[in-house]
C-alpha positions as a printed Julia matrix, in Angstrom:
634×3 Matrix{Float64}:
  0.0     0.0     0.0
  1.35    3.43   -0.99
  2.28    5.78    1.87
  0.77    9.26    1.62
  3.33   11.69    0.18
  2.31   15.36    0.02
  3.89   18.83   -0.13
  3.77   19.19    3.64
  5.96   16.09    4.01
  8.92   18.14    2.74
 10.82   19.69    5.67
 13.44   22.44    5.14
 16.61   22.94    7.21
 19.06   25.32    5.34
 20.66   26.74    1.95
 23.26   25.56   -0.81
 26.29   27.74   -1.33
 28.46   25.93    1.21
 28.39   22.75   -0.9
 30.34   24.33   -3.78
 32.91   25.81   -1.41
 33.55   22.54    0.41
 32.3    19.67   -1.78
 34.45   17.12    0.03
 32.28   17.5     3.13
 29.29   16.24    1.17
 30.62   13.76   -1.41
 33.92   12.72    0.18
 36.22   14.04   -2.58
 36.26   15.65   -6.04
 38.09   12.72   -7.66
 36.47    9.87   -9.59
 34.79    8.58   -6.4
 33.18   11.94   -5.67
 32.12   12.28   -9.29
 30.23    8.99   -9.19
 28.79    9.89   -5.8
 26.65   12.47   -7.63
 24.92    9.6    -9.43
 24.31    7.63   -6.26
 22.68   10.56   -4.49
 19.97   10.64   -7.16
 19.94    6.89   -7.79
 19.49    6.11   -4.08
 16.41    8.34   -3.99
 14.91    6.16   -6.72
 15.93    3.06   -4.76
 14.02    4.49   -1.78
 10.89    4.39   -3.91
 11.62    0.71   -4.59
 12.2     0.07   -0.89
  8.91    1.7     0.07
  7.06   -0.5    -2.42
  6.1     2.35   -4.77
  8.25    1.47   -7.81
  9.77   -1.53   -9.55
 11.87   -0.08  -12.39
 14.81    2.32  -12.61
 16.41    3.51  -15.86
 19.92    4.93  -15.73
 21.4     6.44  -18.9
 24.97    7.6   -19.53
 24.81   10.08  -22.41
 27.44   10.93  -25.04
 28.32   14.22  -23.29
 28.78   12.39  -19.93
 25.55   13.74  -18.53
 23.37   11.3   -16.59
 19.64   10.6   -16.58
 17.95    8.61  -13.82
 14.27    7.74  -14.17
 11.95    5.74  -11.93
  8.27    4.81  -11.94
  7.72    5.79   -8.32
  5.34    8.37   -6.88
  7.1    11.43   -8.29
  7.59   14.58   -6.22
  4.54   16.64   -5.22
  4.09   19.66   -7.52
  2.55   22.14   -5.08
  4.15   25.0    -3.11
  6.22   24.48    0.03
  4.95   26.64    2.9
  8.43   27.37    4.3
 10.34   28.35    1.13
  7.39   29.65   -0.93
  9.01   27.73   -3.83
  7.52   24.71   -5.52
  8.16   21.48   -3.67
 10.42   20.26   -6.49
 12.51   23.45   -6.45
 12.71   23.21   -2.68
 14.02   19.64   -2.78
 16.65   20.42   -5.44
 17.87   23.85   -4.32
 17.58   23.87   -0.54
 20.14   21.91    1.41
 18.61   19.47    3.91
 15.17   19.56    2.31
 13.43   16.31    1.48
 10.9    13.65    2.37
 13.52   11.81    4.45
 13.03   14.3     7.29
  9.36   13.37    7.61
  8.95    9.83    8.93
  5.56    9.56    7.26
  7.02    9.76    3.72
  9.8     7.16    4.05
 10.21    4.5     6.72
 13.7     3.5     5.54
 15.95    5.44    3.22
 19.27    5.0     1.43
 19.43    8.64    0.33
 21.81   11.0     2.09
 19.35   12.11    4.79
 17.45   14.06    2.12
 20.33   16.35    1.11
 21.57   14.31   -1.86
 19.42   15.84   -4.6
 20.45   19.39   -3.75
 24.13   18.43   -3.38
 24.2    16.9    -6.85
 22.48   20.01   -8.21
 24.96   22.3    -6.45
 27.88   20.5    -8.12
 26.39   20.39  -11.62
 26.58   22.71  -14.63
 22.91   22.05  -15.2
 20.13   19.84  -13.95
 16.65   19.16  -15.3
 13.9    17.55  -13.23
 10.62   16.16  -14.51
  7.98   14.92  -12.08
  4.82   12.98  -12.9
  2.47   13.45   -9.99
 -1.3    13.51   -9.54
 -2.04   13.42  -13.29
  0.34   16.21  -14.34
  3.83   16.39  -15.85
  5.9    19.29  -14.49
  9.49   20.35  -15.11
 12.22   22.55  -13.58
 15.71   23.47  -14.8
 18.75   24.66  -12.85
 22.14   25.94  -14.0
 25.48   27.1   -12.55
 25.3    25.04   -9.39
 21.61   25.12   -8.55
 20.34   28.48   -9.78
 16.69   28.21  -10.83
 16.47   29.19  -14.5
 13.06   27.58  -15.05
 10.85   27.29  -11.95
  8.59   24.27  -11.89
  5.9    24.53  -14.56
  3.34   22.12  -15.9
  4.21   20.82  -19.37
  1.57   18.11  -19.83
 -0.76   15.54  -18.35
 -0.23   11.83  -17.68
 -1.77    8.64  -16.36
  1.51    7.49  -14.83
  3.79    8.63  -12.0
  7.54    8.88  -11.59
 10.59   11.12  -11.51
 13.29   11.87  -14.1
 16.5    13.7   -13.18
 19.21   14.65  -15.69
 22.44   16.48  -14.83
 25.95   17.29  -16.04
 28.73   17.57  -13.41
 30.46   20.94  -13.19
 33.96   21.08  -14.72
 34.84   23.86  -12.27
 34.44   21.36   -9.42
 35.72   18.13  -10.97
 39.01   17.79  -12.84
 37.54   15.1   -15.06
 33.8    14.63  -15.63
 34.18   11.37  -17.51
 32.14    8.63  -15.84
 33.4     5.03  -15.68
 30.69    2.71  -17.0
 32.17   -0.28  -15.14
 31.79    1.49  -11.79
 28.18    2.32  -12.64
 27.45   -1.24  -13.76
 28.81   -2.79  -10.58
 26.76   -0.51   -8.33
 23.65   -1.18  -10.4
 24.26   -4.93  -10.27
 24.71   -4.81   -6.48
 21.47   -2.9    -6.04
 19.55   -5.38   -8.18
 20.71   -8.17   -5.84
 19.29   -6.32   -2.84
 15.71   -6.1    -4.15
 14.08   -9.18   -5.62
 12.01   -8.27   -8.65
 13.61   -4.86   -9.17
 14.49   -4.15  -12.79
 17.31   -1.71  -13.5
 18.03   -0.78  -17.1
 21.46    0.74  -17.71
 21.97    2.33  -21.11
 25.46    3.41  -22.1
 25.06    5.68  -25.13
 28.84    6.13  -25.4
 29.32    2.42  -26.14
 25.81    1.98  -27.54
 25.02   -0.77  -25.03
 22.01   -1.54  -22.87
 21.95   -4.02  -20.02
 19.12   -5.16  -17.78
 19.83   -6.16  -14.2
 17.16   -8.18  -12.42
 17.56  -10.75   -9.64
 15.07  -13.46   -8.73
 16.78  -14.74   -5.56
 18.34  -11.5    -4.29
 21.44  -11.75   -2.12
 21.57  -15.54   -2.6
 22.42  -14.77   -6.2
 24.93  -12.18   -5.02
 26.87  -14.75   -2.98
 26.83  -17.15   -5.92
 28.16  -14.32   -8.09
 31.04  -13.77   -5.64
 31.86  -17.48   -5.51
 31.52  -18.24   -9.19
 34.36  -20.55  -10.22
 35.27  -21.5    -6.64
 34.84  -24.93   -5.04
 31.96  -24.69   -2.54
 31.52  -26.68    0.67
 27.69  -26.4     0.63
 24.75  -24.64   -0.99
 24.2   -20.98   -0.14
 22.61  -20.45    3.29
 19.96  -17.72    3.55
 18.29  -16.21    6.6
 15.86  -13.33    6.97
 13.95  -11.81    9.83
 12.83   -8.65   11.59
 13.73   -7.32   15.01
 12.51   -4.05   16.5
 11.53   -2.71   13.09
 14.89   -3.58   11.46
 14.74   -6.01    8.54
 17.72   -8.37    8.27
 18.86  -10.53    5.36
 22.01  -12.66    5.33
 23.33  -15.07    2.71
 26.57  -17.0     3.18
 28.61  -19.83    1.72
 31.96  -21.44    2.47
 34.48  -22.37   -0.23
 37.72  -24.33   -0.12
 39.66  -21.07   -0.6
 41.4   -19.02    2.07
 40.03  -15.57    1.32
 37.18  -13.93    3.24
 34.65  -11.74    1.45
 31.97   -9.99    3.51
 29.85   -7.33    1.81
 27.4    -5.33    3.91
 24.62   -2.86    3.15
 22.39   -0.55    5.13
 19.23    0.62    3.34
 20.79   -0.53    0.03
 23.94    1.58    0.49
 27.2    -0.39    0.67
 28.92    0.08    4.02
 32.51   -0.4     2.86
 33.91   -0.1     6.38
 31.28   -2.36    7.91
 29.78   -1.27   11.19
 27.39   -2.57   13.82
 25.54   -5.0    11.51
 28.78   -6.57   10.23
 30.28   -6.78   13.72
 27.2    -8.64   14.96
 27.36  -11.11   12.07
 31.03  -11.89   12.72
 30.43  -12.37   16.44
 27.42  -14.56   15.78
 29.13  -16.92   13.33
 32.19  -17.26   15.6
 30.05  -18.15   18.62
 27.87  -20.66   16.74
 30.81  -22.51   15.2
 32.69  -22.63   18.5
 29.56  -23.91   20.24
 29.02  -26.69   17.7
 32.7   -27.61   17.71
 32.51  -28.08   21.49
 29.22  -29.94   21.34
 30.53  -32.32   18.67
 33.9   -32.65   20.47
 35.83  -31.42   17.44
 37.53  -28.94   19.77
 39.27  -30.7    22.63
 38.55  -29.66   26.19
 41.9   -27.93   26.71
 41.97  -26.25   23.29
 41.16  -22.58   22.98
 38.14  -21.4    21.01
 38.56  -20.5    17.36
 39.48  -16.91   16.58
 37.19  -14.99   14.26
 39.67  -15.26   11.39
 39.7   -19.06   11.79
 35.97  -19.42   11.21
 35.83  -16.85    8.4
 38.48  -18.38    6.15
 36.88  -19.21    2.8
 33.63  -17.46    3.78
 31.64  -15.28    1.39
 28.68  -13.43    2.89
 26.28  -10.62    2.09
 24.53   -8.76    4.91
 21.66   -6.38    4.2
 19.71   -4.44    6.81
 16.81   -2.03    6.38
 16.86    0.42    9.28
 14.11    2.97   10.01
 15.19    6.47    9.05
 14.56    7.82   12.55
 17.26    5.62   14.16
 19.84    5.1    11.42
 23.32    6.46   12.16
 26.38    6.53    9.9
 29.97    7.57   10.33
 30.48   10.63    8.1
 28.44   12.02    5.24
 29.35    9.3     2.7
 27.96    6.44    4.82
 30.84    3.99    4.71
 30.17    2.69    8.23
 26.94    1.95   10.09
 26.81    3.02   13.74
 23.21    2.15   14.68
 23.44    0.06   17.91
 19.98   -1.43   17.31
 21.27   -2.99   14.08
 23.83   -5.0    16.03
 21.12   -6.43   18.27
 18.79   -7.12   15.35
 21.37   -9.02   13.29
 22.43  -11.1    16.26
 18.87  -11.95   17.29
 17.81  -12.88   13.76
 20.89  -14.9    12.83
 22.12  -16.78   15.92
 19.32  -19.32   16.41
 18.79  -19.84   12.68
 22.47  -20.47   12.0
 22.74  -22.79   14.99
 19.67  -24.72   13.77
 21.16  -24.98   10.24
 24.43  -26.38   11.62
 22.57  -29.05   13.58
 20.19  -29.94   10.73
 23.08  -30.04    8.24
 25.7   -31.63   10.49
 27.62  -33.16    7.58
 28.3   -29.68    6.17
 28.66  -28.16    9.62
 31.49  -30.58   10.35
 33.17  -29.61    7.07
 33.04  -25.96    8.1
 34.51  -26.78   11.51
 37.2   -28.95    9.92
 38.13  -26.0     7.72
 38.32  -23.79   10.8
 40.67  -26.32   12.43
 42.97  -26.21    9.41
 42.8   -22.44    9.4
 43.7   -22.32   13.09
 46.7   -24.62   12.57
 47.85  -22.5     9.61
 47.47  -19.34   11.7
 49.61  -20.78   14.49
 52.24  -21.9    11.98
 52.18  -18.49   10.32
 52.57  -16.77   13.68
 55.69  -18.86   14.36
 57.02  -18.03   10.89
 56.46  -14.32   11.52
 58.24  -14.62   14.84
 61.13  -16.34   13.06
 61.27  -13.42   10.61
 61.4   -10.95   13.49
 64.16  -13.0    15.09
 66.12  -12.78   11.85
 65.65   -9.03   11.64
 68.96   -8.15   13.24
 70.82  -11.33   12.36
 73.68  -11.52    9.88
 71.59  -13.64    7.52
 68.85  -11.01    7.33
 71.36   -8.21    6.85
 73.11  -10.15    4.09
 69.81  -10.75    2.24
 68.83   -7.11    2.46
 72.27   -5.74    1.66
 72.53   -7.78   -1.53
 69.04   -6.81   -2.74
 68.17   -3.39   -1.32
 69.79   -0.1    -2.23
 68.1     2.27    0.25
 67.54    6.01   -0.19
 69.59    8.49    1.81
 66.48   10.13    3.29
 64.76    8.66    6.33
 61.54   10.59    5.6
 58.93    7.96    4.74
 56.55   10.61    3.36
 58.85   11.32    0.36
 60.7     8.04   -0.08
 59.99    5.64   -2.95
 60.81    1.96   -3.29
 61.18    0.49   -6.8
 60.65   -3.27   -7.05
 62.8    -4.31  -10.02
 63.25   -7.79  -11.47
 66.75   -8.91  -12.44
 70.28   -7.72  -11.8
 70.63   -6.04  -15.2
 67.55   -3.84  -14.81
 68.35   -3.36  -11.12
 71.84   -2.14  -11.93
 70.51    0.39  -14.45
 67.84    1.55  -11.98
 70.5     2.15   -9.31
 72.33    4.51  -11.66
 69.11    6.23  -12.78
 67.57    6.79   -9.36
 67.48    9.9    -7.24
 69.73    8.75   -4.4
 68.07   11.07   -1.91
 64.6     9.53   -1.87
 64.52    6.51   -4.23
 65.42    2.99   -3.13
 65.87   -0.05   -5.39
 64.92   -3.59   -4.36
 66.16   -6.2    -6.84
 64.03   -9.34   -7.15
 65.24  -12.6    -8.62
 62.68  -13.92  -11.08
 59.0   -14.42  -10.38
 57.8   -14.32   -6.78
 55.61  -17.05   -5.33
 51.88  -17.01   -6.18
 50.26  -15.8    -2.95
 46.83  -17.05   -4.08
 47.95  -20.69   -4.17
 50.65  -20.76   -1.49
 49.98  -21.51    2.15
 51.03  -18.8     4.58
 53.93  -20.91    5.88
 55.24  -21.38    2.34
 54.84  -17.68    1.67
 56.84  -16.71    4.72
 59.6   -19.14    3.75
 60.05  -17.4     0.4
 63.15  -15.2     0.38
 61.74  -12.62   -2.05
 58.52  -12.2    -0.08
 60.14  -11.84    3.34
 62.57   -9.29    1.87
 59.64   -7.21    0.54
 57.88   -7.43    3.91
 61.05   -6.4     5.73
 61.69   -3.45    3.39
 58.13   -2.13    3.71
 58.26   -2.34    7.5
 54.53   -2.87    8.02
 54.34   -6.62    8.55
 51.45   -8.52    6.97
 47.87   -9.21    7.98
 46.6    -9.67   10.6
 49.45   -7.74   12.29
 49.79   -5.25    9.42
 50.51   -1.72   10.72
 50.61    1.02    8.1
 52.09    3.53   10.53
 55.39    1.65   10.17
 55.47    2.02    6.38
 58.95    3.17    5.28
 57.98    4.41    1.8
 55.21    6.65    0.49
 55.29    4.98   -2.92
 56.05    1.34   -3.67
 56.54    1.18   -7.43
 56.53   -2.07   -9.4
 58.91   -1.58  -12.34
 59.12   -4.51  -14.75
 59.9    -5.15  -18.39
 57.23   -4.23  -20.94
 56.65   -7.85  -21.99
 54.66  -10.92  -20.96
 57.08  -11.94  -18.2
 57.07   -8.41  -16.82
 53.27   -8.39  -16.74
 53.26  -11.76  -14.95
 55.64  -10.44  -12.28
 53.35   -7.42  -11.81
 50.35   -9.7   -11.3
 52.17  -11.92   -8.8
 53.27   -8.91   -6.76
 49.81   -7.34   -6.88
 48.26  -10.64   -5.77
 50.57  -10.7    -2.76
 49.8    -7.08   -1.84
 46.05   -7.66   -2.31
 45.95  -10.77   -0.13
 48.36   -9.85    2.68
 48.99   -6.07    2.62
 45.66   -4.78    1.34
 45.84   -1.34    3.05
 48.85   -0.48    0.89
 46.46   -0.56   -2.06
 43.39    0.97   -0.43
 45.41    3.92    0.92
 47.14    4.56   -2.42
 50.74    3.46   -1.84
 51.14    0.9    -4.68
 52.07    2.07   -8.19
 53.11    0.55  -11.51
 55.86    2.24  -13.52
 55.26    2.87  -17.21
 58.47    2.4   -19.21
 58.09    3.27  -22.93
 57.62    0.58  -25.55
 59.61    2.28  -28.3
 62.06    5.0   -29.19
 61.13    6.56  -32.55
 63.77    8.5   -34.49
 63.08   10.71  -37.49
 66.28   10.06  -39.41
 65.86   13.2   -41.5
 65.72   15.6   -38.56
 67.68   13.32  -36.17
 64.98   13.98  -33.55
 63.8    11.16  -31.29
 60.8    10.6   -29.05
 59.58    7.86  -26.73
 56.37    5.98  -27.49
 54.02    4.33  -25.0
 51.11    3.46  -27.31
 51.03    1.26  -30.43
 48.57    3.66  -32.06
 51.0     6.55  -31.68
 53.75    4.51  -33.32
 51.46    3.7   -36.25
 50.67    7.39  -36.73
 54.36    8.31  -36.81
 55.18    5.52  -39.26
 52.46    6.82  -41.58
 53.7    10.4   -41.21
 57.42    9.83  -41.9
 59.22    7.68  -44.47
 62.77    7.83  -43.18
 62.73    6.59  -39.58
 64.1     4.0   -37.21
 62.38    2.31  -34.27
 63.96    0.78  -31.19
 61.76   -1.66  -29.23
 62.46   -1.76  -25.49
 61.67   -5.32  -24.47
 63.51   -4.94  -21.17
 64.51   -2.22  -18.76
 68.12   -3.37  -19.15
 68.05   -2.31  -22.81
 67.88    1.34  -21.71
 70.85    3.21  -20.38
 70.53    4.94  -17.03
 69.78    8.35  -18.53
 66.97    6.95  -20.69
 65.44    5.03  -17.76
 65.59    8.11  -15.56
 64.09   10.39  -18.21
 61.21    8.09  -19.15
 60.34    6.1   -16.03
 61.92    7.29  -12.78
 62.13   11.1   -12.87
 59.1    12.3   -10.86
 58.82   15.39  -13.09
 58.52   13.43  -16.36
 57.42    9.86  -15.61
 53.98    8.27  -15.79
 52.74    6.05  -12.96
 49.57    4.01  -12.59
 48.13    4.12   -9.06
 46.69    0.73   -8.11
 43.21    1.03   -6.58
 40.32   -1.21   -5.57
 37.09    0.32   -6.82
 35.05   -2.78   -6.11
 36.21   -5.34   -3.55
 33.88   -8.07   -4.85
 35.13   -7.77   -8.42
 38.74   -7.66   -7.22
 38.14  -10.84   -5.23
 36.57  -12.57   -8.25
 39.36  -11.58  -10.62
 42.19  -12.62   -8.28
 40.49  -15.97   -7.63
 39.79  -16.55  -11.32
 43.19  -15.61  -12.67
 45.51  -16.69   -9.86
 43.66  -19.6    -8.24
 43.76  -23.37   -8.69
 40.79  -23.71  -11.05
 42.35  -23.91  -14.52
 39.05  -24.25  -16.41
 37.66  -21.03  -14.88
 40.83  -19.16  -15.8
 40.75  -20.55  -19.35
 37.1   -19.53  -19.76
 37.84  -15.97  -18.59
 40.79  -15.68  -20.96
 38.76  -17.03  -23.9
 35.99  -14.51  -23.21
 38.14  -11.46  -22.48
 41.47  -11.69  -24.29
 41.93  -11.11  -28.03
 44.9   -12.96  -29.48
 46.65  -12.22  -32.77
 49.28  -14.0   -34.81
 51.98  -11.37  -34.31
 55.01  -12.72  -32.48
 57.97  -10.47  -31.7
């Protein structure tokens, strides 16, 4: 049944100018993450209509000019006049900060929107915005420009038998350095949202690539867990629980695999809580207690043995947690909602999940025992890893450790971690050239011998017995998870510098896999980079002028432009002299670096598992579907 939604439901708190002066306070940043946050502020308002049972379809369109249109078939926004602002209700919502239906508990019971301020924030940071509302038989439209200035107050432009809201906007180039949206980021968020609402249809049209995709889930977060674990070996079918406690709706789906990685994705009112919070904490506590209880009851844990740690019982676990919390009690950390604080959510998750999970373990004892057996193996591996880490610490000041480091590491002169850089270089030839090319003050060189161990396949004990890995850990100074401490990091930038060939790419992947699995914060806080050495040196023999080339297309253009030329292909860093390597790859004033980031943890988990794991057939399928081979061999 539709909840009454009228002009008087819109409550007003304050004005807009502050948003443009300090956008980071409202969208987190003005980089690519902040840019996409503009979409989610509008998109989440449409999702709120889905959540309240007043809509079932959302259309999201990325246009050629990088403007965005979001359309839903919800109730629309009332088209009358707001008593406080004397503006139309639509103009009030989109131009007055902290105005919206979220402030009136009668309009929305739960909400994913940014406490009602999202629409006006997106408007404030846009060159233009156009809003069309279908409400009570009429079609009305408003237009805003230059960060929310009303250039066309709401006016009726037609009549209709349907309801809904359409919002189009173009981000402001004065605020954002680059207003180019990433369609992959949009797709992943849209896919996630479709998993959270069974029966919701989201149509994403990318006019730049001329593609249209429909996202619709029949089983909700069960399908999400299966998406995460696609290609992995599972211990059991996906477990699903739902319930309600003190007005908070709880859904949890989980599944164990034979792998070692843990993937927990949590949501509050359809918004991903990347840093977890009270609902995620409750889930972790609950699953640890249930598994310990069953292990004791079934005598799989001996009387004198300690209980499992949380990390023991979560090894190989993939889980999705979704809570719907009433707007009047929901609390987040910060404006961008990365962490849920609501204490009631912790109680609700625990109360809903504990008994149901305990009952499932008892009713499915065969699988429950498999889960406990996996926890036992995880515990033993943890204890062995702890001993290995202690052995590494014991070696720290020994002659053996000093010999290993002295033969591989050329440290910078500076002790200032905030400016120092560590280049990871494969091979003595490239390492020797890099030593000559470096800035001795702040650039260190760590020479690696061949390809490092695959951290996705290796057990932790094997990993910590690998000379290359323990040298990297020692040089970074942070340790590895779970004892990782970023405050001890000795370098601001850790730069992977390998040859521009297949072997070089493989070394990059192996190093990134290690950092992703065991030193994840180095990636999430922006300390891992990939160097970009040029592929070619192109010389115009007529003018005797040379230039470096990084793209095949650029080389083709130059070949077509000149007839008398020569091309040198750099297959290895060692083929460059020190001056060339410095000029193209190491000089901070001239070089190009790729910062390694994790935009989507679920997709990162899937890709690492697919490409670096044990399942050959899954890897082969991915390569067949995503890699284009040609007959050119150099």
